[in-house]
Coordinates of C-alpha atoms in Angstrom, one line a residue:
M1 CA 11.6 3.4 -18.7
K2 CA 9.9 0.9 -17.5
V3 CA 7.8 2.5 -14.5
F4 CA 5.8 0.1 -11.9
V5 CA 2.4 1.6 -9.9
S6 CA 0.9 -0.2 -6.9
V7 CA -2.8 1.5 -6.3
D8 CA -3.9 1.0 -2.8
M9 CA -7.5 2.8 -1.8
E10 CA -7.8 4.1 1.7
G11 CA -5.4 7.3 0.2
I12 CA -7.9 7.9 -3.0
S13 CA -9.3 10.6 -3.5
G14 CA -12.6 11.1 -2.4
L15 CA -12.9 8.8 -0.6
T16 CA -13.1 8.8 3.8
D17 CA -15.9 5.7 4.5
P18 CA -15.3 2.3 5.2
E19 CA -18.2 1.4 2.7
E20 CA -16.4 2.8 0.0
M21 CA -14.1 0.2 -0.3
R22 CA -15.5 -2.9 0.3
A23 CA -17.5 -4.8 -2.5
G24 CA -21.0 -4.4 -2.2
G25 CA -20.9 -1.7 0.0
R26 CA -22.8 2.3 -0.2
G27 CA -20.1 4.0 -2.7
Y28 CA -18.3 1.4 -3.4
E29 CA -18.6 1.6 -7.8
R30 CA -17.5 4.9 -7.3
G31 CA -14.9 4.3 -5.0
C32 CA -13.2 2.3 -8.3
E33 CA -14.2 4.6 -10.8
L34 CA -12.0 6.9 -8.8
M35 CA -9.3 4.5 -8.0
T36 CA -9.0 4.4 -11.3
G37 CA -8.8 7.2 -12.0
D38 CA -6.2 8.5 -9.4
A39 CA -3.9 5.3 -11.8
N40 CA -4.1 6.7 -14.8
A41 CA -3.1 10.1 -13.4
A42 CA 0.3 8.7 -12.8
I43 CA -0.2 6.4 -15.2
R44 CA -0.9 9.2 -17.5
A45 CA 2.6 11.0 -16.1
A46 CA 4.5 7.8 -16.7
F47 CA 4.1 7.6 -20.4
D48 CA 4.3 11.2 -21.2
T49 CA 7.6 11.5 -19.4
G50 CA 9.1 8.5 -21.8
A51 CA 8.0 5.1 -19.9
D52 CA 7.8 2.6 -23.1
R53 CA 6.3 -0.4 -20.5
V54 CA 3.6 0.5 -17.0
V55 CA 2.9 -2.2 -14.5
V56 CA 0.2 -1.7 -12.9
T57 CA -1.2 -3.9 -10.0
D58 CA -4.4 -3.5 -7.7
S59 CA -3.1 -3.5 -3.7
H60 CA -6.5 -3.1 -2.1
G61 CA -8.0 -6.0 -0.7
T62 CA -9.1 -9.0 -2.8
G63 CA -7.4 -7.1 -5.7
K64 CA -10.8 -6.6 -8.2
N65 CA -11.2 -2.7 -7.8
L66 CA -9.3 -1.2 -10.1
R67 CA -11.5 -0.7 -13.0
A68 CA -9.8 -2.9 -16.2
D69 CA -12.2 -1.4 -18.9
L70 CA -11.1 2.0 -17.1
I71 CA -7.6 1.6 -17.1
D72 CA -5.7 3.6 -19.9
E73 CA -5.1 0.6 -22.5
R74 CA -0.9 1.5 -23.0
C75 CA -0.5 -0.6 -19.5
T76 CA -0.7 -4.3 -18.0
L77 CA -2.9 -4.1 -15.0
I78 CA -2.3 -7.1 -12.3
R79 CA -5.9 -8.2 -10.1
G80 CA -7.0 -10.3 -7.8
P81 CA -7.0 -12.5 -4.1
S82 CA -3.9 -14.2 -2.9
K83 CA -1.1 -13.0 -5.5
P84 CA 1.9 -13.9 -3.3
M85 CA 3.6 -10.6 -3.1
R86 CA 0.5 -9.0 -2.9
M87 CA 1.2 -5.0 -3.4
G88 CA 4.2 -5.5 -4.9
E89 CA 3.2 -8.4 -7.1
G90 CA 4.7 -7.8 -10.5
L91 CA 7.5 -5.9 -9.1
D92 CA 11.4 -7.1 -10.2
A93 CA 14.9 -5.9 -10.3
S94 CA 13.9 -4.3 -14.3
F95 CA 11.6 -2.0 -12.8
D96 CA 13.4 1.8 -13.3
V97 CA 10.6 3.4 -10.3
A98 CA 7.9 2.3 -8.7
L99 CA 5.0 4.5 -8.0
Y100 CA 2.2 4.1 -5.0
V101 CA -1.0 6.3 -5.2
G102 CA -3.8 5.7 -3.4
Y103 CA -1.6 4.8 -0.5
H104 CA -2.8 5.6 3.5
A105 CA -0.8 5.6 7.2
R106 CA -0.1 3.0 9.3
A107 CA -2.2 2.0 11.9
G108 CA -2.4 4.5 15.1
A109 CA -1.6 7.1 13.0
E110 CA -2.9 10.1 14.3
R111 CA -5.4 12.0 12.0
G112 CA -4.5 8.9 9.1
V113 CA -7.9 8.2 6.8
L114 CA -9.2 4.9 7.1
N115 CA -5.5 3.9 9.4
H116 CA -4.2 0.9 9.4
T117 CA -1.4 -1.6 9.1
W118 CA -2.3 -4.2 6.1
M119 CA -5.7 -5.8 7.5
G120 CA -8.7 -3.5 9.0
R121 CA -8.4 -4.3 12.6
E122 CA -6.5 -7.6 13.2
I123 CA -3.1 -6.2 13.6
Q124 CA -2.0 -4.0 16.1
N125 CA 1.7 -2.7 15.2
L126 CA 3.7 -4.0 12.7
Y127 CA 8.1 -4.3 13.5
L128 CA 11.0 -4.3 10.5
N129 CA 14.1 -4.1 12.1
G130 CA 12.7 -3.5 15.0
E131 CA 11.5 -0.1 13.8
V132 CA 7.1 0.8 13.3
A133 CA 6.5 -0.1 9.9
G134 CA 3.0 0.4 8.1
E135 CA 2.3 -1.1 3.8
I136 CA 4.8 2.5 3.3
R137 CA 8.3 1.0 4.6
L138 CA 7.2 -2.7 3.6
M139 CA 6.4 -1.5 0.4
A140 CA 9.6 0.5 0.3
G141 CA 11.7 -1.8 2.0
Y142 CA 10.7 -5.0 -1.2
A143 CA 10.7 -2.5 -3.9
G144 CA 15.1 -1.4 -2.5
S145 CA 15.5 -5.5 -1.9
L146 CA 15.1 -5.3 -5.8
G147 CA 17.0 -2.1 -5.8
V148 CA 14.0 -0.4 -7.4
P149 CA 13.7 3.6 -5.9
V150 CA 10.3 4.7 -4.5
G151 CA 10.2 7.9 -7.0
F152 CA 6.0 8.9 -5.8
L153 CA 3.3 8.7 -3.6
A154 CA -0.5 9.7 -4.0
G155 CA -2.8 9.5 -0.7
D156 CA -4.0 10.9 2.6
E157 CA -2.1 13.9 4.0
A158 CA -0.2 11.2 7.1
A159 CA 0.6 9.3 4.7
C160 CA 2.3 10.9 2.9
E161 CA 4.3 12.6 6.1
E162 CA 4.9 8.6 6.7
A163 CA 6.4 8.0 3.0
R164 CA 8.2 12.1 3.3
G165 CA 9.8 10.1 7.5
V166 CA 10.8 6.8 5.9
L167 CA 12.2 7.8 2.2
G168 CA 12.9 11.3 2.6
D169 CA 12.5 14.8 0.8
I170 CA 10.3 12.1 -1.8
A171 CA 7.7 13.5 -4.8
T172 CA 3.9 13.3 -3.1
V173 CA 0.7 14.6 -3.7
A174 CA -1.9 14.4 -0.7
V175 CA -5.6 14.4 -1.8
K176 CA -7.1 14.7 1.9
K177 CA -6.6 15.9 5.0
G178 CA -7.9 13.8 8.1
C179 CA -9.9 15.5 10.2
G180 CA -10.3 11.4 11.9
R181 CA -10.0 8.2 11.1
Y182 CA -13.3 8.3 9.1
A183 CA -13.7 11.9 7.4
A184 CA -11.0 14.6 5.8
E185 CA -10.6 17.5 3.9
L186 CA -10.9 16.2 0.3
I187 CA -9.3 18.0 -2.4
P188 CA -11.9 17.6 -5.5
P189 CA -10.9 14.0 -7.5
A190 CA -10.7 16.1 -10.5
R191 CA -7.8 18.5 -8.8
A192 CA -6.7 15.9 -7.5
Q193 CA -5.6 13.8 -10.0
E194 CA -4.1 16.8 -12.2
Q195 CA -2.3 17.6 -9.2
I196 CA -1.5 13.7 -8.9
Y197 CA -0.3 14.2 -12.7
E198 CA 1.7 16.6 -12.6
A199 CA 3.5 16.5 -9.4
A200 CA 4.3 12.3 -11.1
T201 CA 5.6 13.8 -13.7
R202 CA 7.7 16.4 -12.9
T203 CA 9.6 13.8 -10.5
L204 CA 10.0 11.1 -13.7
R205 CA 11.7 13.9 -15.3
A206 CA 14.2 14.1 -12.0
P207 CA 15.6 10.6 -11.5
E208 CA 18.3 12.6 -8.5
R209 CA 14.8 13.3 -6.9
W210 CA 13.5 9.2 -6.6
R211 CA 14.7 7.2 -3.3
H212 CA 15.5 4.1 -1.9
L213 CA 14.7 2.2 0.9
T214 CA 18.2 0.0 1.6
L215 CA 17.7 -2.6 4.5
R216 CA 20.0 -4.3 5.4
A217 CA 19.5 -8.0 6.0
P218 CA 18.9 -10.2 8.4
Y219 CA 15.3 -8.8 7.7
T220 CA 12.8 -9.5 10.8
L221 CA 9.3 -8.7 10.9
A222 CA 7.0 -8.7 14.8
V223 CA 3.4 -8.5 14.1
E224 CA 1.7 -7.7 17.2
W225 CA -1.5 -8.9 16.8
N226 CA -4.4 -8.1 18.3
A227 CA -6.0 -11.8 19.4
T228 CA -3.9 -14.3 21.1
E229 CA -5.6 -17.0 18.6
I230 CA -3.9 -15.0 16.0
A231 CA -1.1 -14.8 17.0
Q232 CA -0.4 -19.0 18.0
S233 CA -1.3 -19.7 15.8
C234 CA 0.7 -17.7 12.6
S235 CA 2.9 -19.1 15.5
L236 CA 3.0 -22.9 14.2
I237 CA 4.0 -21.5 10.5
P238 CA 7.9 -23.1 10.5
G239 CA 10.4 -20.0 11.0
V240 CA 7.9 -18.5 13.1
T241 CA 8.3 -17.4 17.1
L242 CA 6.0 -17.1 19.1
T243 CA 7.9 -13.5 21.7
S244 CA 4.4 -12.7 23.8
P245 CA 1.1 -14.3 23.7
R246 CA 0.4 -11.4 20.9
T247 CA 3.0 -11.1 19.3
T248 CA 4.2 -13.4 16.5
E249 CA 8.6 -12.8 14.7
F250 CA 10.8 -13.7 11.9
T251 CA 13.8 -13.7 10.6
T252 CA 14.9 -14.1 6.7
G253 CA 17.6 -13.2 4.5
D254 CA 15.3 -13.1 1.7
Y255 CA 12.7 -10.0 1.7
S256 CA 9.9 -11.5 -0.1
E257 CA 9.2 -13.8 2.3
I258 CA 8.8 -11.0 4.6
V259 CA 5.9 -9.7 1.8
G260 CA 4.9 -13.2 1.5
L261 CA 4.7 -14.6 4.9
L262 CA 2.8 -11.5 5.8
G263 CA -0.5 -12.1 2.9
I264 CA -0.1 -15.8 4.5
C265 CA -0.4 -14.6 8.0
A266 CA -3.0 -12.4 6.9
T267 CA -5.2 -15.1 5.1
I268 CA -5.1 -17.0 8.7
A269 CA -5.7 -13.7 10.9
G270 CA -8.8 -12.9 8.6
E271 CA -10.3 -16.4 9.2
I272 CA -9.4 -16.7 12.9
G273 CA -11.2 -13.1 12.8
C274 CA -14.1 -13.5 11.4
A275 CA -14.5 -16.3 13.9
G276 CA -14.8 -14.7 17.4
R277 CA -15.7 -11.3 16.4
H278 CA -17.7 -10.6 19.3
Y279 CA -14.0 -10.9 20.6
G280 CA -12.2 -8.8 19.2

């Protein structure tokens, strides 16, 4: 069995503060250790249920958060910035199943801890084939386009609810329950990691519980940005159209282009956002 594990940070056990997600922020180094602990719980479950290869991708920010010295030595780790497929880097049709750890709810989700879509503030809404989408739908759709089912998701309670809304009766573990965007009722990390291990083990032994998200081509990605300048700049990319002063749209028959283009647009948006941060 070949298992892909995508690990984000906002949905990791024990974390609630944006400073804990940012290199140089208070608590960041400890956050990286907790992120690696949650990832290791899923990795251990994969190997204990017969996986002969586990590929893990660091899906948060610059992709340099998982501790390479603490990650389960049996896996392969993909890390670093500007990966072409970002959160899905390393996934291809040869994998049997994908697991998502540390995932969070989309922008605007009620009681979603650290909720956002792809970027902290630049993206207001993302639409995939007309359906509002967060990172969960986006990445499940990428896996589905390759014929790979999603077997499990761990994150905050709102993320787990979102995953079930996207994929149906998928196995999930809620490691925290949001009291607001930056506060949560937590399950202590040691217990949360044991729950991740146990739930991932159960689902990996029951392939009938894995879920595919199959979207029909062509695929259309619409992004509602928080600033007109971002939308206007992204619309200069060939194939991207401006459908309103703050919204861009792109259609393709290749789902990987959806993921890749969003990454490029996010890079542009980040540069513009930093230059004009006082104007939102």
